[in-house]
mmCIF file of C-alpha atoms and ligand atoms in Angstrom:
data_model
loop_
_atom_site.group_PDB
_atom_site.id
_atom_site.type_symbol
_atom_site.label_atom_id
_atom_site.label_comp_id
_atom_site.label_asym_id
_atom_site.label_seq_id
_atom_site.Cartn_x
_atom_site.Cartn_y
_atom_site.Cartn_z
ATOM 1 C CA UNK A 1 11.770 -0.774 22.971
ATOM 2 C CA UNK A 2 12.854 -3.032 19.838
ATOM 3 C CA UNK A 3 9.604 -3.253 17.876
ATOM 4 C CA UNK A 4 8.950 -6.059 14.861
ATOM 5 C CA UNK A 5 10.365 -3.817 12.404
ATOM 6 C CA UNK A 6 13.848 -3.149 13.788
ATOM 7 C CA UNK A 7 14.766 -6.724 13.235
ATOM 8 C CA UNK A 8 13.161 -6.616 9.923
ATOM 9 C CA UNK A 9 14.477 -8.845 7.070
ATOM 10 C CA UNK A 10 13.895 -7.928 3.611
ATOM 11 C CA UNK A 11 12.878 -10.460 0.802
ATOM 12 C CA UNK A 12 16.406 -11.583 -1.034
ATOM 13 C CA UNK A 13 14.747 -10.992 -4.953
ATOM 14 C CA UNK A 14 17.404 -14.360 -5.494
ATOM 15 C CA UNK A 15 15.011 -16.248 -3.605
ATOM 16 C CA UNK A 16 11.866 -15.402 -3.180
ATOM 17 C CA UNK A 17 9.325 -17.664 -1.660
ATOM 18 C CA UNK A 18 8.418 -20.224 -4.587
ATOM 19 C CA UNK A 19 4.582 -20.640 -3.131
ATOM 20 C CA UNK A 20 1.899 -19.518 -5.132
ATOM 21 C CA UNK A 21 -1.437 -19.207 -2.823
ATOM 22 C CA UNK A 22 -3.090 -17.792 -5.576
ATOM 23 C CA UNK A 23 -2.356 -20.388 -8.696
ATOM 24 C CA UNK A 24 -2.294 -19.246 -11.826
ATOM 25 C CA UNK A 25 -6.124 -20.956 -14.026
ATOM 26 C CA UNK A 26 -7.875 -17.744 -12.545
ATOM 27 C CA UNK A 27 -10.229 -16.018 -15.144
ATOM 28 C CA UNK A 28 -8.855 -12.566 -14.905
ATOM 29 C CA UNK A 29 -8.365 -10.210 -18.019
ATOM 30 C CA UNK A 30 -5.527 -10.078 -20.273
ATOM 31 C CA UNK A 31 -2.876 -7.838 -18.931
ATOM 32 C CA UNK A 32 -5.170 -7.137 -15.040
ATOM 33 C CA UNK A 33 -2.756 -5.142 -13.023
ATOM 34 C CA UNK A 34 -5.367 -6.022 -9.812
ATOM 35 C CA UNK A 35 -4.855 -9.575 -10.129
ATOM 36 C CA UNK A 36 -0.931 -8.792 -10.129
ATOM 37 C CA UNK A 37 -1.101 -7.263 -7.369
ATOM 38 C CA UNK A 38 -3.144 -9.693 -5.126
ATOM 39 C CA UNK A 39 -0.789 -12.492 -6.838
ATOM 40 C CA UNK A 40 2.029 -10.916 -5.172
ATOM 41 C CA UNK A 41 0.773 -10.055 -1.582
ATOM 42 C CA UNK A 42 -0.612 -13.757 -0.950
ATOM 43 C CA UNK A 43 2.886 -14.453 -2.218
ATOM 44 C CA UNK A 44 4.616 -12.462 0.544
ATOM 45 C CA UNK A 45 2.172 -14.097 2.976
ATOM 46 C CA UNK A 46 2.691 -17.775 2.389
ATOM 47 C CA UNK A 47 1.064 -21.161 2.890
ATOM 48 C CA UNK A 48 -0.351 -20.338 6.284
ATOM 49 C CA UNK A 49 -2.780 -17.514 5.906
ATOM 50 C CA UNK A 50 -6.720 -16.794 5.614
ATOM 51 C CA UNK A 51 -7.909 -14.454 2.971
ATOM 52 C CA UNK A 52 -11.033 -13.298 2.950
ATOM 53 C CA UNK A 53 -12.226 -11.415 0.069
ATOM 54 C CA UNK A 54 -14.859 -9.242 -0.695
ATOM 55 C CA UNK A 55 -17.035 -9.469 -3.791
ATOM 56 C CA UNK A 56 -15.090 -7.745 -6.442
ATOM 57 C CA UNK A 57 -13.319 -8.755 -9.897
ATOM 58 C CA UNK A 58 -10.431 -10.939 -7.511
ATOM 59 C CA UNK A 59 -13.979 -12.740 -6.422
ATOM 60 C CA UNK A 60 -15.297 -13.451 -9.434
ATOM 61 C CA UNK A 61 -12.045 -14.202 -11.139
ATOM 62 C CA UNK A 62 -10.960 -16.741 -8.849
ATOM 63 C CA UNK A 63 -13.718 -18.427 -7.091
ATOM 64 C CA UNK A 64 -15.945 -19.712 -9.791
ATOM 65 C CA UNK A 65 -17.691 -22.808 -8.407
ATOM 66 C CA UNK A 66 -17.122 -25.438 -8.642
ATOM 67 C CA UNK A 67 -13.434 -24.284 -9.079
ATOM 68 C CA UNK A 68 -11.254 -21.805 -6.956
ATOM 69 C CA UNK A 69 -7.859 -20.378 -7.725
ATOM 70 C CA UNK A 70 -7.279 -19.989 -3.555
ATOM 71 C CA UNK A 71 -4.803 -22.782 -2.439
ATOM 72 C CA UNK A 72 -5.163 -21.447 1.055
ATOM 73 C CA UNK A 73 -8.494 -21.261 3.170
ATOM 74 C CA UNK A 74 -10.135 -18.165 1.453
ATOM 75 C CA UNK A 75 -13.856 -16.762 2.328
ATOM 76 C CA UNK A 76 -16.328 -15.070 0.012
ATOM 77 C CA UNK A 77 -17.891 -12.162 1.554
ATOM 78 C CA UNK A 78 -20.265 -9.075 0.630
ATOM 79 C CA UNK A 79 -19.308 -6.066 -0.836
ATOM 80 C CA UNK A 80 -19.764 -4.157 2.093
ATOM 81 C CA UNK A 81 -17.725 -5.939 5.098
ATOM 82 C CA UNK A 82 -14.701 -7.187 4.284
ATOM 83 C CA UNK A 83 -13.591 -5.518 7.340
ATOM 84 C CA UNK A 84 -16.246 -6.711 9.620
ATOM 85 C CA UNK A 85 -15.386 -10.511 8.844
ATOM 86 C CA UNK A 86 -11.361 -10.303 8.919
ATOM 87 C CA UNK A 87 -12.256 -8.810 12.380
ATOM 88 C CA UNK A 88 -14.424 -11.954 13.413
ATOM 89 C CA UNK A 89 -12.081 -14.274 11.818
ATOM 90 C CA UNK A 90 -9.033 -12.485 13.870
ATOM 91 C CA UNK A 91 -10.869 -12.336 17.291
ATOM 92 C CA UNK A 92 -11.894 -16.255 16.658
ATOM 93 C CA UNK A 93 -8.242 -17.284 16.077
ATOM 94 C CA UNK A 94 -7.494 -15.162 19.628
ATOM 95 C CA UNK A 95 -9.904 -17.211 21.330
ATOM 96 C CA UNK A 96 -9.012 -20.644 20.114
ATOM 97 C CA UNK A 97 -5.764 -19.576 21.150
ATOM 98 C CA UNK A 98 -6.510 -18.835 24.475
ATOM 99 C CA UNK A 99 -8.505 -21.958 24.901
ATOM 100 C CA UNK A 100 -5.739 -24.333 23.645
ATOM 101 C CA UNK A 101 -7.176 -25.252 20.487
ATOM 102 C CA UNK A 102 -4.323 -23.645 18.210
ATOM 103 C CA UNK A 103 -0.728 -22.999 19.733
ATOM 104 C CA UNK A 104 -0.137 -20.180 16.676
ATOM 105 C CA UNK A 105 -0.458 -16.304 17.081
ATOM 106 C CA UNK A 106 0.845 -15.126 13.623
ATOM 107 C CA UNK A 107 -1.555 -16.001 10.854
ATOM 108 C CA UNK A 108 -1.841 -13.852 8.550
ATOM 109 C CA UNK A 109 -5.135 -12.765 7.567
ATOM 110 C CA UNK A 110 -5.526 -10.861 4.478
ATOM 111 C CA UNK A 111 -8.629 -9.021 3.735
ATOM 112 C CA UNK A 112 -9.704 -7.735 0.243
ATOM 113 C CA UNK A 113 -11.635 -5.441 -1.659
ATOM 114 C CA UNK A 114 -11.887 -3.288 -4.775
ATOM 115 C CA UNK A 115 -11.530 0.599 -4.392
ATOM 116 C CA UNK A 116 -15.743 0.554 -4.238
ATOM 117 C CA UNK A 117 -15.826 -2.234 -1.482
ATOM 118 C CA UNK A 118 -13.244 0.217 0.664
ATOM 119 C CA UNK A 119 -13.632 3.612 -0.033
ATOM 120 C CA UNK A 120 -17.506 3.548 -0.832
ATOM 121 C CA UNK A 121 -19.833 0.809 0.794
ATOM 122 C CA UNK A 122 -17.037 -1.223 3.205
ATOM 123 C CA UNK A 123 -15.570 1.973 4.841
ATOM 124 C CA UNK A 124 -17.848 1.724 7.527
ATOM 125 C CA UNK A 125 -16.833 -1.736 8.586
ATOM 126 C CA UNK A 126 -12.907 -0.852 8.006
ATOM 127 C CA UNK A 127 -13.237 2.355 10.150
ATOM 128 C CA UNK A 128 -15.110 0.177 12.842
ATOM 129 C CA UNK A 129 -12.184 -2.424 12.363
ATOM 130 C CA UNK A 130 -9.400 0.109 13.017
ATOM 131 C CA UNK A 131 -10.982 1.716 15.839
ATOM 132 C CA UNK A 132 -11.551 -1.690 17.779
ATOM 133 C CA UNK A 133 -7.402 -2.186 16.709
ATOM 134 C CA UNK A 134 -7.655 -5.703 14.690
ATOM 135 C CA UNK A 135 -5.062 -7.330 14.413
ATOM 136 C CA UNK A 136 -5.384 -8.004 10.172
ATOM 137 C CA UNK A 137 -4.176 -6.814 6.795
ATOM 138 C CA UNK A 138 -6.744 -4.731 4.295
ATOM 139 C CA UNK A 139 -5.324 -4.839 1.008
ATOM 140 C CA UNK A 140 -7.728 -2.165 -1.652
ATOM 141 C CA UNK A 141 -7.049 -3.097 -5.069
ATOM 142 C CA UNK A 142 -7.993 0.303 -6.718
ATOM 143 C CA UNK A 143 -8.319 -0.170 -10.146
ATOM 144 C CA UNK A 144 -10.498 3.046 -9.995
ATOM 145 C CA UNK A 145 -13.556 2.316 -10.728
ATOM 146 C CA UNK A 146 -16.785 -0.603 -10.113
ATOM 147 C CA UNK A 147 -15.645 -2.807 -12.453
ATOM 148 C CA UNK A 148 -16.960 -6.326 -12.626
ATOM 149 C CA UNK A 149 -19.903 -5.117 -12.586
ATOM 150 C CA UNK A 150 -19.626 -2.665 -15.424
ATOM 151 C CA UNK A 151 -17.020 0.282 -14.887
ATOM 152 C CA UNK A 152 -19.035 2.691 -12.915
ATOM 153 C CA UNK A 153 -17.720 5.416 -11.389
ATOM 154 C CA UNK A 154 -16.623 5.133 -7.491
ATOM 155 C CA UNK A 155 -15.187 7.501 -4.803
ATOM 156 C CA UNK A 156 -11.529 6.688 -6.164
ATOM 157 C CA UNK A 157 -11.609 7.022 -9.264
ATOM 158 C CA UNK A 158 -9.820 10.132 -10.979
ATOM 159 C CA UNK A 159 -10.605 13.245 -11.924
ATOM 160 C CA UNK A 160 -11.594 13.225 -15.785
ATOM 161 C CA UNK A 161 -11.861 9.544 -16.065
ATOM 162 C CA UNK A 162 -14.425 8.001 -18.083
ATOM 163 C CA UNK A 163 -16.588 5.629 -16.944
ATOM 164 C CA UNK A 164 -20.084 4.695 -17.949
ATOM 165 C CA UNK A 165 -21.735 6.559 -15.038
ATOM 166 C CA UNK A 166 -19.283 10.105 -15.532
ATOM 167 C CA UNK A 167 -19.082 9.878 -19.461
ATOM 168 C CA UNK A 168 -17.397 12.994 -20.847
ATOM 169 C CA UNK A 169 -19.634 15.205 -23.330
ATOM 170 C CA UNK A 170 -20.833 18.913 -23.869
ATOM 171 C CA UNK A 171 -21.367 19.240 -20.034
ATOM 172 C CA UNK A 172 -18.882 17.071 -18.441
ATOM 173 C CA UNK A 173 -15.397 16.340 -18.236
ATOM 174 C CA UNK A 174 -16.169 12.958 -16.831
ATOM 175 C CA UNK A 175 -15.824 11.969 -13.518
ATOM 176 C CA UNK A 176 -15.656 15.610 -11.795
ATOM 177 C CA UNK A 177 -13.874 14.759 -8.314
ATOM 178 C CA UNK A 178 -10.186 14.405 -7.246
ATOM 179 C CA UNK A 179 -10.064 11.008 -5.608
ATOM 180 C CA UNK A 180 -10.598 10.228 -2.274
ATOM 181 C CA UNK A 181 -7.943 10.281 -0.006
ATOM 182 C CA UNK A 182 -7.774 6.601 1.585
ATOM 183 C CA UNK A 183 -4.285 6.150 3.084
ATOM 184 C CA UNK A 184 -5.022 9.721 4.951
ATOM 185 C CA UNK A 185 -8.288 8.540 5.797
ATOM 186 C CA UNK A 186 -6.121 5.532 7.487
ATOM 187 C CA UNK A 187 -3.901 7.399 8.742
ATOM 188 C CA UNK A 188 -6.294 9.797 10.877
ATOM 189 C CA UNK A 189 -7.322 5.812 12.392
ATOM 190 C CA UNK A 190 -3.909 6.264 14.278
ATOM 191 C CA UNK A 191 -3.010 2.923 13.077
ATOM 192 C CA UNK A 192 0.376 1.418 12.802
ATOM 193 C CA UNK A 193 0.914 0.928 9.239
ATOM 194 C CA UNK A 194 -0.542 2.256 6.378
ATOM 195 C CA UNK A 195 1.181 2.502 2.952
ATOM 196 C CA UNK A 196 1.126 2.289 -0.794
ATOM 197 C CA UNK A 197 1.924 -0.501 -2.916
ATOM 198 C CA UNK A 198 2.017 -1.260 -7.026
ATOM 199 C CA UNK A 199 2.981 -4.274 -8.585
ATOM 200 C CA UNK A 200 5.720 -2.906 -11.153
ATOM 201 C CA UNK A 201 7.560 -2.138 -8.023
ATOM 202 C CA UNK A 202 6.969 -5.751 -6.976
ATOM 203 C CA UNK A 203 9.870 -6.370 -4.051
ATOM 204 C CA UNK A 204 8.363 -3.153 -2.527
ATOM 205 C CA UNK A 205 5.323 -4.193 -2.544
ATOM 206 C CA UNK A 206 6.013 -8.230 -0.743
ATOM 207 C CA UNK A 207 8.108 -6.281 1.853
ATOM 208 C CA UNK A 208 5.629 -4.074 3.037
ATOM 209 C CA UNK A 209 2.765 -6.942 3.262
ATOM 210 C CA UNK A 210 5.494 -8.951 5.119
ATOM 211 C CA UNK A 211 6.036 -5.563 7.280
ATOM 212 C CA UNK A 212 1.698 -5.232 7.400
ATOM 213 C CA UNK A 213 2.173 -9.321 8.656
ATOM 214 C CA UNK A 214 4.591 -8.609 11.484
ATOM 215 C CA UNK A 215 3.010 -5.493 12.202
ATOM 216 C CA UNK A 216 0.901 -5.873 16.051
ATOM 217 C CA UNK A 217 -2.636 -3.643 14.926
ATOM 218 C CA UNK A 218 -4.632 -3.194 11.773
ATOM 219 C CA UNK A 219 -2.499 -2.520 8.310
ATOM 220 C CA UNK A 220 -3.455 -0.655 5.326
ATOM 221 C CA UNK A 221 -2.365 -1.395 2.372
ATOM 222 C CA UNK A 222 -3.288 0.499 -0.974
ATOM 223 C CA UNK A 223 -2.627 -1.149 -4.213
ATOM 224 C CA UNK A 224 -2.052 0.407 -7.219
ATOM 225 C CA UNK A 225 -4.145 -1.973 -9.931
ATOM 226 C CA UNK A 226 -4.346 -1.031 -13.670
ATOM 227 C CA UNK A 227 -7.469 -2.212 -15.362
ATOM 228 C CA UNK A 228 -7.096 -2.519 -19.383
ATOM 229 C CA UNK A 229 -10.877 -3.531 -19.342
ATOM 230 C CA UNK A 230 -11.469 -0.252 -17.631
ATOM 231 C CA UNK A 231 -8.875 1.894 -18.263
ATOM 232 C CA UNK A 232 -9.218 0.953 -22.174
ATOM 233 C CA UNK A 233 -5.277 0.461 -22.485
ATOM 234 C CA UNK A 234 -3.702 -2.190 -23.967
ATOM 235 C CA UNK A 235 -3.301 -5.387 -21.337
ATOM 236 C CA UNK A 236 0.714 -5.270 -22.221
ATOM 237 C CA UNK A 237 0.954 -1.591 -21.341
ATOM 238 C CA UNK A 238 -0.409 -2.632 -17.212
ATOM 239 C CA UNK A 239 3.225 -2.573 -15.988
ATOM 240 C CA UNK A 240 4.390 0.219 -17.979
ATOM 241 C CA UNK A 241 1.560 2.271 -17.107
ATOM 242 C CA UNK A 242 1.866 1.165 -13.585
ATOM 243 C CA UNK A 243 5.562 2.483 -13.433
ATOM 244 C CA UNK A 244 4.365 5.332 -15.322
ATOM 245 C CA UNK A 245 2.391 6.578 -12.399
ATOM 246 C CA UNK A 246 5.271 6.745 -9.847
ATOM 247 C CA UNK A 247 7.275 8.206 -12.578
ATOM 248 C CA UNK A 248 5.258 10.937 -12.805
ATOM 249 C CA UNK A 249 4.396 11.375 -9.269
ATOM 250 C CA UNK A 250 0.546 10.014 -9.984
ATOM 251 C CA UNK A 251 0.568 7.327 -7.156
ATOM 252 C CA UNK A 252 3.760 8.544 -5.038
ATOM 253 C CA UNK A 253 5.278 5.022 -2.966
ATOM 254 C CA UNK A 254 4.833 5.833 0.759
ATOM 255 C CA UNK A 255 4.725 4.113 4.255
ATOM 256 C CA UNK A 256 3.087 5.664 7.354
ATOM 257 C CA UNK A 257 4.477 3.741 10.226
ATOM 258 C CA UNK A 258 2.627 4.814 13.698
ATOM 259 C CA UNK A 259 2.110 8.595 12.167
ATOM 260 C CA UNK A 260 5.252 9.116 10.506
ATOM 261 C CA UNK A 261 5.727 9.519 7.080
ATOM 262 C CA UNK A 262 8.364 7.927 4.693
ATOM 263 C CA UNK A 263 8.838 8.552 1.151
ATOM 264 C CA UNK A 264 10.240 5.403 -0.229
ATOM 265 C CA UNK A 265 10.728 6.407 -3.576
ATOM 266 C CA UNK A 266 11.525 10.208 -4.248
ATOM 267 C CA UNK A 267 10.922 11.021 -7.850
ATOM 268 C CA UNK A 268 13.457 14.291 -8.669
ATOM 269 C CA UNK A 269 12.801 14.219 -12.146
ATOM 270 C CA UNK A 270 9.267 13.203 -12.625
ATOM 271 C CA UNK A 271 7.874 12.815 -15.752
ATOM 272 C CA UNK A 272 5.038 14.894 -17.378
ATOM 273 C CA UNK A 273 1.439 13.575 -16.088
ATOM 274 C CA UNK A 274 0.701 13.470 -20.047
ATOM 275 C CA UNK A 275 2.449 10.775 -20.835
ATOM 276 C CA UNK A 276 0.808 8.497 -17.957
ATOM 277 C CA UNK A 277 -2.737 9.526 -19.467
ATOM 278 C CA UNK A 278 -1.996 9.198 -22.874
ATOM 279 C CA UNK A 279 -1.387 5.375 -22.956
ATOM 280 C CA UNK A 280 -5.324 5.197 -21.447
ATOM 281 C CA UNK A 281 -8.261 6.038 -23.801
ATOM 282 C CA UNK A 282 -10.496 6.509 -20.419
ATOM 283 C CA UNK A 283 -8.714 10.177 -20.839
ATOM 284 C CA UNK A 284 -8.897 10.747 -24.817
ATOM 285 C CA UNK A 285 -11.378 13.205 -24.693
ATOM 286 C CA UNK A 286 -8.989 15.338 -22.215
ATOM 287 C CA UNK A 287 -7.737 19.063 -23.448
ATOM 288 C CA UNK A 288 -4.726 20.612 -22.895
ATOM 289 C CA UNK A 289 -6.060 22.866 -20.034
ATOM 290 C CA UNK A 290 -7.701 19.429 -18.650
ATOM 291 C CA UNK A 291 -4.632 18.061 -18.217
ATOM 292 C CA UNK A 292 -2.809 20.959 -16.846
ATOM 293 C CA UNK A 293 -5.624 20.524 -13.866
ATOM 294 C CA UNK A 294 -4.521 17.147 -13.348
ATOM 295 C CA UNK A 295 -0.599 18.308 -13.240
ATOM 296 C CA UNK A 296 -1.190 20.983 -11.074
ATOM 297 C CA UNK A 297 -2.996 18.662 -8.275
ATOM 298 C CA UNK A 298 -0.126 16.025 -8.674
ATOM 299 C CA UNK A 299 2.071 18.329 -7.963
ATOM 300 C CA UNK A 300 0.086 19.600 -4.994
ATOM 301 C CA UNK A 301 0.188 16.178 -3.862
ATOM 302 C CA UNK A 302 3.190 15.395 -4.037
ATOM 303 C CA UNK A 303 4.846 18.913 -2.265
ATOM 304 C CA UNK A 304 2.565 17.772 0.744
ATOM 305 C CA UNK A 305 3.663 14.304 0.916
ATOM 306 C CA UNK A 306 7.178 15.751 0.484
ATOM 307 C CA UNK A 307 6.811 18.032 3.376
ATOM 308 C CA UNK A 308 5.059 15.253 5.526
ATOM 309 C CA UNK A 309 8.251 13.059 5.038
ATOM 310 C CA UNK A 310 10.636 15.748 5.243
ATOM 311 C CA UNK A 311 9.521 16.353 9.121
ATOM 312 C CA UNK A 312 10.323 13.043 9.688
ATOM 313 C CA UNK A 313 14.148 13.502 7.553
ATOM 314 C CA UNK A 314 14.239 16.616 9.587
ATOM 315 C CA UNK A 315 13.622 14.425 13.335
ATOM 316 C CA UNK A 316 16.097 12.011 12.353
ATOM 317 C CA UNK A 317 18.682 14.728 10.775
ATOM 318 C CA UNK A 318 18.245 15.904 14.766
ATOM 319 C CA UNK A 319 18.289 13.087 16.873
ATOM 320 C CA UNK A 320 20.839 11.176 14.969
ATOM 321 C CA UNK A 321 23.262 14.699 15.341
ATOM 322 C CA UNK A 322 22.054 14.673 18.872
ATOM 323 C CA UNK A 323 22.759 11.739 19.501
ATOM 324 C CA UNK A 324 26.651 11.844 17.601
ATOM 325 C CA UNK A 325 27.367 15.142 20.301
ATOM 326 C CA UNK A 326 26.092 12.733 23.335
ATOM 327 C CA UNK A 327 28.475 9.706 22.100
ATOM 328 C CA UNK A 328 31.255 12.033 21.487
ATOM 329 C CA UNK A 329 31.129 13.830 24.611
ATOM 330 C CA UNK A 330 30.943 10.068 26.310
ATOM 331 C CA UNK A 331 34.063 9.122 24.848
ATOM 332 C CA UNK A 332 35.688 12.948 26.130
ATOM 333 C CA UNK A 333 34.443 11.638 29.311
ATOM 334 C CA UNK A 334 35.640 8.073 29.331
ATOM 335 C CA UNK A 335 39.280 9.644 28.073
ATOM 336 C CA UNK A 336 39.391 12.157 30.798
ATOM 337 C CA UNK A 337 38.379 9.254 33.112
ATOM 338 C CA UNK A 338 41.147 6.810 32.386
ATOM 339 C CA UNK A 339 43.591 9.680 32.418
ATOM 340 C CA UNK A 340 42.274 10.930 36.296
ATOM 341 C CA UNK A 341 42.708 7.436 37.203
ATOM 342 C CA UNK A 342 46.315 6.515 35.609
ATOM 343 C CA UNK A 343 47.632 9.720 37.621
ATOM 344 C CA UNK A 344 46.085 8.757 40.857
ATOM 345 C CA UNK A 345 47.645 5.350 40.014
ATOM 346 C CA UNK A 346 51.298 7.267 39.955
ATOM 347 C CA UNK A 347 50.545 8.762 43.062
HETATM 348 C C1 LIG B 1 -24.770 -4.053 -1.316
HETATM 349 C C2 LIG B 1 -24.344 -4.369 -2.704
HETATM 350 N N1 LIG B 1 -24.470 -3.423 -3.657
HETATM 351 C C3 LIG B 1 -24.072 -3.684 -4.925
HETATM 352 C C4 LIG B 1 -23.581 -4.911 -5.241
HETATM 353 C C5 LIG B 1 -23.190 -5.215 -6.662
HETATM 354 N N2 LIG B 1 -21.766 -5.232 -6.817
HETATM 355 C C6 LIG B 1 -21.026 -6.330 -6.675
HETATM 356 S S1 LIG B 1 -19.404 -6.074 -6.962
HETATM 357 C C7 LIG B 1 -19.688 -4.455 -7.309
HETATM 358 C C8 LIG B 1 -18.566 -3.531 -7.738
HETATM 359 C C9 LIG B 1 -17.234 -3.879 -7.146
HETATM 360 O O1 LIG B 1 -16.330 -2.827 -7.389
HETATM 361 P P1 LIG B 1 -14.970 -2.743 -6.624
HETATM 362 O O2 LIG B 1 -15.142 -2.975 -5.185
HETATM 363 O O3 LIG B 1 -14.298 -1.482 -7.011
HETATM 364 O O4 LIG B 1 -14.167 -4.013 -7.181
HETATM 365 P P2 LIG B 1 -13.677 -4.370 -8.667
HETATM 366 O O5 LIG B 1 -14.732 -5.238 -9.258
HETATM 367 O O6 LIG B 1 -13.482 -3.108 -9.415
HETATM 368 O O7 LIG B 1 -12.402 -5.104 -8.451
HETATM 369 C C10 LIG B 1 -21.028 -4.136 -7.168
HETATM 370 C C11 LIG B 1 -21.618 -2.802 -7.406
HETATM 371 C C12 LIG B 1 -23.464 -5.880 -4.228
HETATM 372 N N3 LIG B 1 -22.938 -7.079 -4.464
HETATM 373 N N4 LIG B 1 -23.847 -5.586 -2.970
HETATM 374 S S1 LIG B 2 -12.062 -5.944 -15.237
HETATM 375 FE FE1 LIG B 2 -10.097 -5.025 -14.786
HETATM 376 S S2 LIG B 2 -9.634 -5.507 -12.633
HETATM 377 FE FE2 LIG B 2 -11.306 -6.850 -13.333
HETATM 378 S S3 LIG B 2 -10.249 -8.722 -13.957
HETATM 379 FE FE3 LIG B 2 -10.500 -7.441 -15.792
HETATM 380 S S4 LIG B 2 -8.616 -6.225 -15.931
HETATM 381 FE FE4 LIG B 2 -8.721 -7.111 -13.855
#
């Protein structure tokens, strides 16, 4: 059955859409790789869509009052459901539908949080979200920490980091816990599409929200967002460091579409996990043997994604051959066909 995706068309980078649902004014920090990245999602979503966004730095930022950065109908929600909203908002829209009231079935809604409103206090809502199968997109902005409301420490943010509640000293490395594995956690929902985004990869990032959009079922999304308030790097380095992290296999770019894992971008020659930390003084205080720590769990990481999306290179390697034997052996029959009948024809 041809699903959404077969007939998918890619943004042309020559013209992308020239809309801007979240106008530039906002009050975001110099350099905010979150900010980027929600720029560019409502970007690959349009004039006609709903946001709704948790409370969070994208809140605060853009939704002073009297003022808003939002050109498109946007709702302010708690920290904790997110989720629970989009879910309301998408099972109103279904109704008014079915009553008559709007003729429409495909606006967008976009739902947003930081890395604390998903992976700490919201999860509950976004787990009950999946399992009831609405039909919206969750976009986490992890910057890695709580920070609008002063760079605490949260279930995402990385092993080592410093933040004001996991400060490095005598006793402690810093924060003392790999991070928490969302897109998996996603992933085990059984829903359709789950993947990971970062704005210095920016035409990867508006095709797979435009892929979320099309996409019948809840969508993940999980959005690499650098934070030079609390990251403590410099707000021109954002992009660099954000490429940095693919480059060195930090935040690997993936898509999990109904179970299956792609790799979208295979780093062969990745670069040491070093340099990606050293442009960030929330890991100064890191020693060599720190550091090798972090390596070693990249690398982890990555084999395992690797081996996810090789099962699915492997399927394909084996239906595609599979399915080259059964079209040539079609064509052996179709030839030994038009030969039987051109002799009885003689006959
Ligand atoms: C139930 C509840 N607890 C705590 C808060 C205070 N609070 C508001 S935003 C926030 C941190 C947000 O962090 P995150 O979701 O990671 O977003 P960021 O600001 O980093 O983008 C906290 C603790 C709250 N609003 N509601
Ligand atoms: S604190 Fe960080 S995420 Fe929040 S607006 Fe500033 S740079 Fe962006």
């Amino acid at each position: 059955m041809e699903t959404a995706l077969d007939t998918f068309e890619k943004f042309d980078p020559q013209h992308l859409p020239e809309f801007e649902p979240l106008a530039p004014g906002h009050r975001a920090c110099q350099g905010c790789g979150e900010v980027l990245a929600l720029r560019l999602a409502a970007k690959a979503l349009g004039r006609e869509m709903i946001v709704v966004s948790a409370t969070g730095c994208m809140e605060i930022i853009s939704s002073a009052y009297p003022q808003t950065a939002w050109r498109v109908p946007w709702l302010h929600v708690a920290f904790e459901n997110a989720a629970a909203v989009a879910s309301g908002v998408e099972a109103a829209l279904r109704i008014m539908k079915g009553k008559g009231k709007i003729t429409r079935d495909d606006i967008p809604i976009l739902a947003v949080a930081g890395d604390g409103g998903t992976a700490d206090i919201g999860l509950q809502a976004l787990s009950g979200a999946w399992e009831r199968g609405h039909n919206f997109i969750y976009l986490c902005l992890d910057n890695e920490a709580y920070m609008n409301t002063g760079i605490q420490r949260s279930s995402l943010t990385p092993y080592g980091a410093a933040t004001t509640t996991s400060p490095p000293g005598k006793l402690s490395i810093g924060e003392g816990h790999f991070k928490k594995d969302l897109p998996a956690i996603a992933v085990a929902h059984k829903i359709p599409y789950v993947a990971t985004v970062n704005p210095a990869y920016y035409l990867d990032l508006m095709n797979k929200v435009k892929k979320a959009a099309l996409i019948q079922g809840p969508a993940y999304l999980h959005a690499f967002s650098p934070c030079p308030t609390g990251w403590r790097h410099e707000g021109r380095y954002a992009v660099k460091i954000a490429r940095l992290a693919v480059q060195t296999r930090v935040f690997p770019l993936y898509e999990v579409i109904n179970g299956k894992y792609f790799l979208n971008r295979k780093v062969t020659k990745p670069k040491p996990v070093r340099e990606y930390l050293k442009l960030q003084r929330r890991f100064a205080h890191l020693t060599e043997e720190d550091i090798e720590i972090i390596q070693e769990n990249v690398n982890n990481e990555y084999d395992r994604l690797l081996r996810l999306s090789e099962e699915v290179d492997l399927e394909t390697k084996l239906t595609t051959s599979f399915q080259q034997y059964l079209d040539q052996l079609k064509q052996q029959m179709d030839e030994a066909y038009k030969k039987l009948r051109e002799e009885f024809q003689h006959t």
